[in-house]
Amino acid sequence: TDPAPKPPTEPDLNNLPTNPIPKHQQQFASRVIKIIKRMKDAAPFLAPVDVEKLKIPFYYNYITRPMDLSTIEKKLNAGAYEDIQHYIDDFNLMVNNCIKFNGSDSGISQMARNIQASFEKHNLNIPPRELPKKETHS
Ligand SMILES: CN1C(=O)c2ccccc2Sc2cc(NC(=O)[C@@H]3CCCO3)ccc21
């Protein structure tokens, strides 16, 4: 059939959540993404998959929701995440898109799993939504 059109770019600035994740969670997540972006295996994931450059006109027929590190960063900066879990879900979507299109045994999928392992390690101490109350010692 015909090549599917490019899906709408995220974040949808006309559809931001009323209660996005608080500042301290957004800052934590942005720091993790910055660290991941410095990994050599992150290079193919820094920007959206370029279907023209890679000559893969049917990419969007298989991958209906493309995701990459720059889009996650834009969503963090725009306050597009309602829950910190959704930032983790987007990272895993990026990895799973890669595995789905290229195959689990491909070199690019091994790179995706490498950065995913580092991402999970850095997220071990994700801060809770509400900060612990400052105790006022009477
Ligand atoms: C994640 N991923 C891919 O999932 C992908 C999708 C289809 C075909 C190949 C690949 S490997 C890949 C390569 C680049 N980029 C390059 O190879 C650069 C930029 C275009 C040509 O050289 C970017 C994303 C990507």
Tab-separated table of C-alpha atoms and ligand atoms in Angstrom:
chain	number	residue	atom	x	y	z
A	1	THR	CA	0.000	0.000	0.000
A	2	ASP	CA	1.092	3.643	0.230
A	3	PRO	CA	3.685	5.006	2.652
A	4	ALA	CA	1.885	6.213	5.811
A	5	PRO	CA	2.154	9.957	6.497
A	6	LYS	CA	4.403	11.308	9.241
A	7	PRO	CA	2.474	11.221	12.555
A	8	PRO	CA	1.894	14.539	14.384
A	9	THR	CA	5.020	15.844	16.083
A	10	GLU	CA	5.004	15.819	19.897
A	11	PRO	CA	4.513	17.626	22.223
A	12	ASP	CA	1.064	18.828	21.220
A	13	LEU	CA	1.290	22.311	22.697
A	14	ASN	CA	-2.491	22.740	22.313
A	15	ASN	CA	-3.081	19.765	24.582
A	16	LEU	CA	-0.837	20.117	27.637
A	17	PRO	CA	-1.883	18.460	30.928
A	18	THR	CA	-3.456	20.617	33.627
A	19	ASN	CA	-1.205	19.164	36.338
A	20	PRO	CA	2.198	18.376	34.807
A	21	ILE	CA	4.921	16.737	36.888
A	22	PRO	CA	6.401	19.169	39.435
A	23	LYS	CA	9.606	21.098	38.833
A	24	HIS	CA	11.893	18.828	40.882
A	25	GLN	CA	10.791	15.745	38.936
A	26	GLN	CA	11.132	17.563	35.608
A	27	GLN	CA	14.653	18.694	36.547
A	28	PHE	CA	15.647	15.172	37.605
A	29	ALA	CA	14.354	13.679	34.345
A	30	SER	CA	16.034	16.381	32.219
A	31	ARG	CA	19.360	15.634	33.948
A	32	VAL	CA	19.009	11.915	33.208
A	33	ILE	CA	18.269	12.581	29.504
A	34	LYS	CA	21.288	14.936	29.330
A	35	ILE	CA	23.537	12.176	30.721
A	36	ILE	CA	22.131	9.564	28.303
A	37	LYS	CA	22.622	11.917	25.321
A	38	ARG	CA	26.378	11.923	26.031
A	39	MET	CA	26.648	8.152	25.484
A	40	LYS	CA	28.140	7.148	22.111
A	41	ASP	CA	25.337	4.594	21.645
A	42	ALA	CA	22.806	7.446	21.961
A	43	ALA	CA	23.882	9.111	18.685
A	44	PRO	CA	21.173	7.539	16.445
A	45	PHE	CA	18.521	8.409	19.069
A	46	LEU	CA	19.283	12.111	19.514
A	47	ALA	CA	16.793	13.218	16.832
A	48	PRO	CA	13.671	11.710	15.202
A	49	VAL	CA	14.284	8.896	12.693
A	50	ASP	CA	14.744	10.669	9.337
A	51	VAL	CA	12.743	8.575	6.824
A	52	GLU	CA	14.136	10.508	3.840
A	53	LYS	CA	17.799	10.269	4.869
A	54	LEU	CA	17.435	6.589	5.801
A	55	LYS	CA	15.311	5.888	2.684
A	56	ILE	CA	12.600	4.074	4.648
A	57	PRO	CA	9.300	5.468	3.282
A	58	PHE	CA	7.254	2.725	5.046
A	59	TYR	CA	8.685	3.405	8.502
A	60	TYR	CA	5.426	5.010	9.730
A	61	ASN	CA	3.418	2.034	8.458
A	62	TYR	CA	5.149	-0.004	11.184
A	63	ILE	CA	5.995	2.689	13.753
A	64	THR	CA	2.843	4.699	14.487
A	65	ARG	CA	4.361	6.694	17.371
A	66	PRO	CA	7.993	7.621	16.671
A	67	MET	CA	10.031	8.735	19.709
A	68	ASP	CA	13.548	10.055	20.313
A	69	LEU	CA	15.586	11.806	23.009
A	70	SER	CA	15.053	15.338	21.655
A	71	THR	CA	11.269	14.824	21.708
A	72	ILE	CA	11.380	13.570	25.310
A	73	GLU	CA	13.432	16.657	26.237
A	74	LYS	CA	10.938	18.948	24.470
A	75	LYS	CA	8.048	17.267	26.288
A	76	LEU	CA	9.834	17.733	29.635
A	77	ASN	CA	10.515	21.415	28.916
A	78	ALA	CA	6.940	22.006	27.720
A	79	GLY	CA	5.350	20.416	30.803
A	80	ALA	CA	3.773	17.739	28.615
A	81	TYR	CA	4.181	14.902	31.124
A	82	GLU	CA	1.332	14.358	33.583
A	83	ASP	CA	3.207	11.624	35.401
A	84	ILE	CA	6.905	10.759	35.635
A	85	GLN	CA	6.029	7.232	34.464
A	86	HIS	CA	5.087	8.657	31.046
A	87	TYR	CA	8.682	9.892	30.533
A	88	ILE	CA	9.873	6.348	31.249
A	89	ASP	CA	7.189	4.991	28.890
A	90	ASP	CA	8.397	7.304	26.071
A	91	PHE	CA	11.996	6.144	26.498
A	92	ASN	CA	10.879	2.507	26.356
A	93	LEU	CA	8.705	3.316	23.303
A	94	MET	CA	11.827	4.661	21.546
A	95	VAL	CA	13.702	1.433	22.328
A	96	ASN	CA	10.790	-0.812	21.323
A	97	ASN	CA	10.247	1.080	18.046
A	98	CYS	CA	13.887	0.393	17.189
A	99	ILE	CA	13.659	-3.309	18.075
A	100	LYS	CA	10.369	-3.674	16.198
A	101	PHE	CA	11.616	-2.071	12.964
A	102	ASN	CA	15.215	-3.301	12.921
A	103	GLY	CA	14.945	-6.644	14.696
A	104	SER	CA	16.113	-7.601	18.169
A	105	ASP	CA	19.478	-8.987	16.965
A	106	SER	CA	20.424	-5.827	15.011
A	107	GLY	CA	23.358	-3.681	16.088
A	108	ILE	CA	21.138	-0.637	16.487
A	109	SER	CA	18.838	-2.574	18.837
A	110	GLN	CA	21.833	-3.554	20.981
A	111	MET	CA	22.707	0.136	21.161
A	112	ALA	CA	19.133	0.910	22.201
A	113	ARG	CA	19.303	-1.696	24.969
A	114	ASN	CA	22.640	-0.285	26.132
A	115	ILE	CA	21.242	3.196	26.642
A	116	GLN	CA	18.072	1.717	28.160
A	117	ALA	CA	20.174	-0.105	30.799
A	118	SER	CA	21.915	3.149	31.697
A	119	PHE	CA	18.576	5.014	31.727
A	120	GLU	CA	17.107	2.487	34.179
A	121	LYS	CA	20.156	2.749	36.447
A	122	HIS	CA	19.893	6.567	36.595
A	123	ASN	CA	16.154	6.344	37.316
A	124	LEU	CA	16.636	4.161	40.390
A	125	ASN	CA	16.410	7.255	42.611
A	126	ILE	CA	13.609	9.101	40.883
A	127	PRO	CA	12.146	11.638	43.373
A	128	PRO	CA	8.527	11.166	44.486
A	129	ARG	CA	5.906	13.623	43.239
A	130	GLU	CA	5.480	15.361	46.582
A	131	LEU	CA	8.657	16.453	48.298
A	132	PRO	CA	8.993	15.320	51.940
A	133	LYS	CA	7.629	18.036	54.229
A	134	LYS	CA	10.334	20.217	55.785
A	135	GLU	CA	10.224	19.331	59.474
A	136	THR	CA	10.079	22.422	61.608
A	137	HIS	CA	11.761	21.332	64.851
A	138	SER	CA	9.881	23.149	67.534
B	1	LIG	C1	17.163	4.475	15.593
B	1	LIG	N1	17.306	4.245	14.174
B	1	LIG	C2	16.486	3.318	13.583
B	1	LIG	O1	15.668	2.717	14.258
B	1	LIG	C3	16.588	2.958	12.165
B	1	LIG	C4	15.399	2.849	11.434
B	1	LIG	C5	15.468	2.426	10.103
B	1	LIG	C6	16.689	2.147	9.497
B	1	LIG	C7	17.876	2.261	10.225
B	1	LIG	C8	17.822	2.642	11.564
B	1	LIG	S1	19.294	2.797	12.478
B	1	LIG	C9	19.244	4.514	12.722
B	1	LIG	C10	20.184	5.375	12.091
B	1	LIG	C11	20.085	6.745	12.285
B	1	LIG	N2	20.909	7.685	11.684
B	1	LIG	C12	21.902	7.502	10.824
B	1	LIG	O2	22.270	6.419	10.458
B	1	LIG	C13	22.557	8.758	10.278
B	1	LIG	C14	21.539	9.840	9.971
B	1	LIG	C15	20.922	9.378	8.687
B	1	LIG	C16	22.011	8.590	8.025
B	1	LIG	O3	23.111	8.513	9.017
B	1	LIG	C17	19.090	7.272	13.082
B	1	LIG	C18	18.162	6.432	13.705
B	1	LIG	C19	18.233	5.057	13.522
